[in-house]
Coordinates of C-alpha atoms and ligand atoms in Angstrom, one line a residue:
X122 CA 96.7 -68.4 169.0
X123 CA 100.1 -69.8 168.7
X124 CA 100.2 -71.4 172.3
X125 CA 102.1 -72.4 174.5
X126 CA 103.5 -69.0 174.8
X127 CA 107.3 -69.3 175.8
X128 CA 108.4 -68.9 179.1
X129 CA 111.7 -67.0 178.1
X130 CA 114.8 -66.5 180.4
X131 CA 115.8 -62.9 179.9
X132 CA 119.5 -63.1 180.7
X133 CA 120.5 -59.5 180.4
X134 CA 117.6 -58.4 182.4
X135 CA 118.4 -60.9 185.0
X136 CA 122.0 -59.6 185.5
X137 CA 120.7 -56.0 185.8
X138 CA 118.3 -57.0 188.6
X139 CA 120.8 -59.7 189.8
X140 CA 118.1 -62.5 190.0
X141 CA 116.6 -64.9 187.5
X142 CA 113.9 -63.4 185.5
X143 CA 111.6 -65.3 183.2
X144 CA 109.1 -63.7 180.7
X145 CA 105.7 -65.1 180.1
X146 CA 105.4 -64.1 176.3
X147 CA 101.8 -63.4 175.7
X148 CA 103.1 -60.7 173.5
X149 CA 103.7 -63.5 171.0
X150 CA 100.2 -64.4 170.7
X151 CA 98.2 -64.0 167.5
X152 CA 97.0 -60.3 167.6
X153 CA 99.7 -59.2 170.1
X154 CA 98.3 -59.9 173.6
X155 CA 96.6 -62.3 176.1
X156 CA 93.2 -61.1 174.9
X157 CA 92.9 -63.7 172.3
X158 CA 92.9 -66.5 175.0
X159 CA 89.7 -65.1 176.1
X160 CA 87.7 -64.2 172.9
X161 CA 88.4 -67.4 171.2
X162 CA 86.6 -69.2 174.1
X163 CA 83.8 -66.8 174.2
X164 CA 83.2 -66.8 170.4
X165 CA 82.7 -70.5 170.7
X166 CA 80.0 -70.1 173.3
X167 CA 78.4 -67.4 171.4
X168 CA 78.0 -69.7 168.3
X169 CA 76.8 -72.6 170.8
X170 CA 74.2 -70.1 172.2
X171 CA 73.2 -69.4 168.4
X172 CA 74.0 -65.7 168.5
X173 CA 74.6 -63.7 165.3
X174 CA 75.8 -60.4 166.6
X175 CA 78.9 -59.7 168.9
X176 CA 79.8 -56.5 170.7
X177 CA 82.6 -55.5 172.8
X178 CA 84.3 -52.8 174.6
X179 CA 87.9 -51.7 174.4
X180 CA 90.4 -49.5 175.7
X181 CA 93.7 -49.9 174.3
X182 CA 92.2 -51.7 171.4
X183 CA 93.7 -54.9 171.8
X184 CA 90.4 -56.5 172.9
X185 CA 88.6 -54.9 170.2
X186 CA 91.2 -56.5 167.7
X187 CA 91.1 -59.9 169.5
X188 CA 87.4 -59.7 169.3
X189 CA 87.2 -58.6 165.8
X190 CA 89.7 -61.3 164.8
X191 CA 87.4 -64.2 166.1
X192 CA 84.2 -62.7 164.5
X193 CA 86.1 -62.5 161.1
X194 CA 87.2 -66.1 161.6
X195 CA 83.6 -67.2 162.4
X196 CA 81.7 -65.2 160.1
X197 CA 79.8 -62.9 162.8
X198 CA 78.7 -59.4 162.9
X199 CA 81.0 -57.4 165.4
X200 CA 80.6 -53.9 167.0
X201 CA 83.1 -52.5 169.1
X202 CA 82.7 -49.6 171.5
X203 CA 85.8 -47.3 172.2
X204 CA 86.3 -44.1 173.8
X205 CA 87.0 -41.1 171.7
X206 CA 90.4 -40.6 173.8
X207 CA 91.3 -43.9 173.0
X208 CA 90.6 -44.0 169.2
X209 CA 93.0 -41.2 169.3
X210 CA 95.9 -42.8 171.1
X211 CA 95.7 -46.2 169.9
X212 CA 94.9 -45.7 166.1
X213 CA 96.7 -48.6 164.7
X214 CA 94.4 -50.8 166.5
X215 CA 91.4 -48.9 165.1
X216 CA 92.4 -49.4 161.6
X217 CA 93.1 -53.2 162.2
X218 CA 89.4 -53.5 163.7
X219 CA 88.1 -51.9 160.5
X220 CA 90.1 -53.8 158.3
X221 CA 88.8 -57.1 160.2
X222 CA 85.3 -55.7 159.3
X223 CA 84.3 -54.6 162.8
X224 CA 82.3 -51.5 163.2
X225 CA 84.0 -49.1 165.8
X226 CA 81.6 -46.9 167.6
X227 CA 83.2 -43.8 169.3
X228 CA 82.1 -42.8 172.9
X229 CA 82.0 -39.6 173.9
X230 CA 80.7 -39.6 177.3
X231 CA 82.9 -39.2 180.5
X232 CA 86.5 -39.5 180.0
X233 CA 85.8 -41.1 176.6
X234 CA 88.1 -44.1 177.8
X235 CA 87.7 -47.6 178.9
X236 CA 84.8 -47.1 181.6
X237 CA 82.7 -45.1 179.3
X238 CA 83.1 -47.9 176.5
X239 CA 82.0 -50.4 178.9
X240 CA 78.9 -48.5 180.0
X241 CA 77.8 -48.2 176.1
X242 CA 78.5 -51.8 175.7
X243 CA 76.4 -52.9 178.6
X244 CA 73.5 -50.5 177.3
X245 CA 73.7 -52.4 174.1
X246 CA 73.7 -55.7 175.6
X247 CA 70.6 -55.2 177.8
X248 CA 68.8 -53.6 174.8
X249 CA 69.4 -56.7 172.6
X250 CA 69.0 -59.9 174.5
X251 CA 68.0 -62.2 171.9
X252 CA 70.8 -62.1 169.1
X253 CA 73.7 -60.5 171.0
X254 CA 76.5 -61.8 172.8
X255 CA 78.7 -59.3 174.8
X256 CA 82.4 -60.6 174.8
X257 CA 83.7 -58.7 177.7
X258 CA 87.6 -58.1 177.7
X259 CA 88.6 -58.5 181.3
X260 CA 87.6 -60.3 184.7
X261 CA 85.0 -57.5 185.4
X262 CA 81.4 -57.3 184.9
X263 CA 78.2 -59.2 186.2
X264 CA 78.4 -62.9 186.8
X265 CA 79.4 -65.2 185.2
X266 CA 82.0 -62.8 183.2
X267 CA 84.9 -62.6 186.0
X268 CA 84.6 -66.3 186.4
X269 CA 84.3 -67.2 182.8
X270 CA 87.3 -64.8 181.6
X271 CA 89.5 -66.0 184.5
X272 CA 89.1 -69.7 183.6
X273 CA 89.7 -68.9 179.9
X274 CA 92.9 -66.9 181.0
X275 CA 94.0 -69.5 183.3
X276 CA 95.8 -71.3 180.4
X277 CA 98.8 -68.9 181.1
X278 CA 99.4 -70.2 184.4
X279 CA 98.4 -73.9 183.4
X280 CA 101.4 -73.7 180.8
X281 CA 103.8 -72.2 183.5
X282 CA 103.1 -75.3 185.6
X283 CA 105.1 -77.6 183.2
X284 CA 107.3 -74.6 181.8
X285 CA 108.8 -73.6 185.0
X286 CA 110.6 -76.9 185.7
X287 CA 111.7 -77.1 182.0
X288 CA 113.5 -73.6 182.0
X289 CA 114.5 -73.1 185.3
X290 CA 115.0 -76.5 187.1
X291 CA 112.7 -75.3 190.0
X292 CA 109.2 -76.8 190.5
X293 CA 107.8 -73.6 191.3
X294 CA 108.7 -69.9 190.6
X295 CA 109.2 -67.5 194.0
X296 CA 107.4 -64.5 192.4
X297 CA 104.8 -64.0 189.5
X298 CA 104.3 -60.4 188.6
X299 CA 101.5 -59.1 186.4
X300 CA 100.1 -55.7 185.6
X301 CA 96.3 -55.2 186.3
X302 CA 93.7 -53.1 184.5
X303 CA 90.5 -55.4 185.1
X304 CA 92.8 -58.1 185.9
X305 CA 92.6 -60.8 183.4
X306 CA 96.3 -61.4 182.5
X307 CA 97.0 -61.2 186.3
X308 CA 94.3 -63.7 187.4
X309 CA 95.3 -65.9 184.6
X310 CA 99.1 -65.9 185.5
X311 CA 98.2 -66.5 189.2
X312 CA 95.2 -69.1 188.9
X313 CA 97.1 -72.1 189.2
X314 CA 99.3 -71.1 191.9
X315 CA 96.5 -69.6 194.3
X316 CA 96.6 -72.4 196.6
X317 CA 100.4 -72.7 196.8
X318 CA 101.3 -70.0 199.2
X319 CA 105.1 -70.5 198.6
X320 CA 104.7 -68.7 195.5
X321 CA 104.3 -64.8 195.8
X322 CA 101.9 -63.2 193.6
X323 CA 102.3 -59.3 192.7
X324 CA 99.5 -57.4 190.9
X325 CA 100.8 -53.9 189.6
X326 CA 98.4 -51.3 189.0
X327 CA 98.8 -48.0 187.0
X328 CA 99.7 -45.2 189.5
X329 CA 99.5 -42.9 186.7
X330 CA 101.1 -39.4 187.9
X331 CA 101.2 -40.4 191.4
X332 CA 98.5 -41.8 194.0
X333 CA 98.6 -38.4 195.5
X334 CA 98.0 -36.6 192.6
X335 CA 94.4 -37.4 191.8
X336 CA 95.5 -38.5 188.5
X337 CA 95.9 -42.2 188.8
X338 CA 94.2 -45.6 188.1
X339 CA 95.4 -47.4 191.2
X340 CA 92.2 -48.7 192.5
X341 CA 93.6 -50.8 195.4
X342 CA 95.6 -47.9 196.6
X343 CA 92.9 -45.2 196.4
X344 CA 89.4 -46.7 196.1
X345 CA 86.9 -48.5 198.4
X346 CA 84.1 -50.8 198.0
X347 CA 81.6 -50.0 195.4
X348 CA 79.6 -51.0 192.6
X349 CA 80.7 -50.8 188.7
X350 CA 79.4 -52.6 185.7
X351 CA 77.6 -55.2 187.8
X352 CA 80.1 -56.1 190.3
X353 CA 80.7 -55.1 193.8
X354 CA 84.4 -54.5 194.1
X355 CA 87.2 -52.0 194.9
X356 CA 86.2 -48.6 193.1
X357 CA 87.5 -45.4 192.9
X358 CA 85.0 -42.8 193.9
X359 CA 84.3 -39.5 195.7
X360 CA 82.9 -39.4 199.2
X361 CA 79.4 -39.2 197.5
X362 CA 80.0 -42.4 195.8
X363 CA 80.3 -41.0 192.4
X364 CA 83.1 -42.8 190.2
X365 CA 86.4 -41.0 190.0
X366 CA 87.7 -40.4 186.5
X367 CA 90.9 -42.6 186.3
X368 CA 94.1 -41.6 184.6
X369 CA 97.1 -43.7 183.2
X370 CA 99.5 -43.2 180.5
X371 CA 98.6 -46.6 179.3
X372 CA 94.9 -47.1 177.9
X373 CA 94.5 -50.7 178.9
X374 CA 95.1 -49.9 182.7
X375 CA 92.7 -46.8 182.5
X376 CA 89.8 -48.3 184.6
X377 CA 88.4 -47.1 188.0
X378 CA 87.6 -50.7 189.2
X379 CA 89.2 -53.9 189.3
X380 CA 88.0 -57.5 188.9
X381 CA 86.0 -58.8 192.0
X382 CA 88.3 -61.6 192.4
X383 CA 91.1 -59.3 192.9
X384 CA 89.3 -57.4 195.8
X385 CA 88.8 -60.7 197.4
X386 CA 92.6 -61.8 196.9
X387 CA 93.6 -58.3 198.2
X388 CA 91.3 -58.8 201.4
X389 CA 92.6 -62.2 202.2
X390 CA 96.3 -61.0 201.3
X391 CA 96.9 -63.8 198.9
X392 CA 98.2 -61.4 196.4
X393 CA 100.2 -58.1 197.0
X394 CA 98.8 -55.1 195.1
X395 CA 101.2 -52.3 194.4
X396 CA 101.4 -49.7 191.7
X397 CA 104.0 -47.9 189.5
X398 CA 104.0 -44.3 188.0
X399 CA 103.8 -43.6 184.3
X400 CA 107.3 -42.5 184.2
X401 CA 108.7 -45.9 185.9
X402 CA 106.6 -47.9 183.4
X403 CA 108.2 -45.9 180.4
X404 CA 111.7 -46.2 181.9
X405 CA 111.1 -50.2 182.0
X406 CA 109.7 -50.3 178.7
X407 CA 112.9 -48.9 177.2
X408 CA 115.1 -51.0 179.6
X409 CA 113.5 -54.2 178.4
X410 CA 113.9 -53.0 174.6
X411 CA 117.7 -52.1 175.1
X412 CA 118.3 -55.2 177.2
X413 CA 116.5 -57.9 175.4
X414 CA 115.1 -56.8 172.1
X415 CA 111.5 -57.0 173.2
X416 CA 109.3 -53.9 172.9
X417 CA 106.5 -54.5 175.5
X418 CA 103.1 -52.9 175.7
X419 CA 102.9 -49.9 178.2
X420 CA 100.6 -51.9 180.3
X421 CA 103.2 -54.8 180.7
X422 CA 105.9 -52.3 181.4
X423 CA 103.9 -51.6 184.6
X424 CA 104.7 -55.1 185.7
X425 CA 108.6 -54.8 184.6
X426 CA 108.8 -51.6 186.4
X427 CA 107.9 -53.4 189.8
X428 CA 111.3 -55.4 189.5
X429 CA 113.0 -52.0 190.5
X430 CA 111.0 -51.7 193.6
X431 CA 111.8 -54.9 195.3
X432 CA 115.1 -56.7 196.4
X433 CA 115.2 -60.4 194.9
X434 CA 117.6 -63.0 195.9
X435 CA 120.1 -64.0 193.4
X436 CA 118.4 -67.4 193.0
X437 CA 114.9 -66.4 193.2
X438 CA 112.9 -67.4 189.8
X439 CA 110.8 -64.5 189.1
X440 CA 108.3 -64.6 186.3
X441 CA 106.8 -61.5 184.9
X442 CA 103.9 -61.8 182.5
X443 CA 104.5 -59.8 179.3
X444 CA 100.9 -59.1 178.5
X445 CA 101.2 -57.7 175.1
X446 CA 103.8 -56.2 172.4
X447 CA 104.3 -52.6 172.1
X448 CA 103.6 -51.9 168.4
X449 CA 100.2 -50.0 169.5
X450 CA 102.2 -47.6 171.8
X451 CA 105.0 -46.5 169.4
X452 CA 103.4 -42.8 169.2
X453 CA 103.5 -42.6 173.2
X454 CA 107.1 -44.2 173.3
X455 CA 108.3 -41.8 170.4
X456 CA 107.1 -38.9 172.4
X457 CA 109.3 -39.7 175.5
X458 CA 112.1 -41.3 173.6
X459 CA 114.7 -38.6 173.9
X460 CA 114.1 -37.9 177.4
X461 CA 114.1 -41.5 178.8
X462 CA 117.1 -42.6 176.7
X463 CA 119.4 -39.6 177.8
X464 CA 118.2 -39.2 181.4
X465 CA 117.7 -43.1 182.8
X466 CA 119.5 -45.6 181.0
X467 CA 123.1 -44.7 180.9
Ligands
PLP647 C1 94.0 -55.1 178.1 C2 95.4 -55.3 178.4 C3 95.7 -55.2 179.7 C4 94.9 -54.9 180.9 O1 93.9 -55.9 181.2 P1 93.7 -57.0 182.2 O2 92.2 -57.4 182.1 O3 94.1 -56.3 183.4 O4 95.0 -58.0 181.8 C5 97.0 -55.1 180.0 N1 97.8 -55.6 179.0 C6 97.5 -55.7 177.9 C7 98.8 -55.8 176.6 C8 96.4 -55.5 177.4 O5 95.9 -55.5 176.0

């Protein structure tokens, strides 16, 4: 995987926001996101359980690629369910999965995005209980997945524990900020700090076009308790309890639920949940690129955008988890390039 991933001092970004910003570089992992932390662990479990067939769902394609990668490594059959909408907007990842030997099955129900791909994967899983292991990609789904994936992703904060001291001189960070789709990079970033109340934990959801617009994926802001994919958790739904179609510019955050652990952390007020809109995320992505030479994933850009929504002290140590890199998002970035660069960054 290339671990430990660096905890990198972003000096120009720090100047811009007048605080001390450190980036946890999950974008530098093999295959380009934090997803590989989980798939490596789960493929070892699948081997141990004597399974021969691996299935997965994917939104942005990062989890599909990470799963196809470990399947190639272990010589296992790999089937990835992916919504037709996402197949179109994340085509480089579709090609990578195919090159790695995976079969990519298009899903055409619902919004044709992550929720629908997860439905299909769960249908496959319950129909093939003998030979198949389902490598789920986030802290969602039925037990024990939320717990299992959180533990595998907790390597992120396990490394921070020794890195913070090395790079900042402080024992602990003041803030840890991460984006949330299902919530795996966020819980991995928070895990070893949950009992340390001094560390403020910020989870940033995708506001889409705004939480009032109806086109959003901000589950905490707009949802209420419900059941999805085998978990009771906060869920975007109509008055009748029908799941609402989520929307985000970022395929990896386009999910109407959230891992049940986050619902709990929200309820006990240990983690602050907020959201940023598409345009704020785009602007943050271009800002990081121009100030630090790092092109983040659109998902990670949501965490970065929160930096502009809060007043930090000059000496705060602020960690932002860069969950992935932006190669897969170049089509989207290209579409908004002229507008964002001229309007916002001067
Ligand atoms: C999948 C993905 C996410 C969202 O998933 P979480 O489980 O919420 O972490 C965020 N960033 C990137 C780069 C991703 O690939």
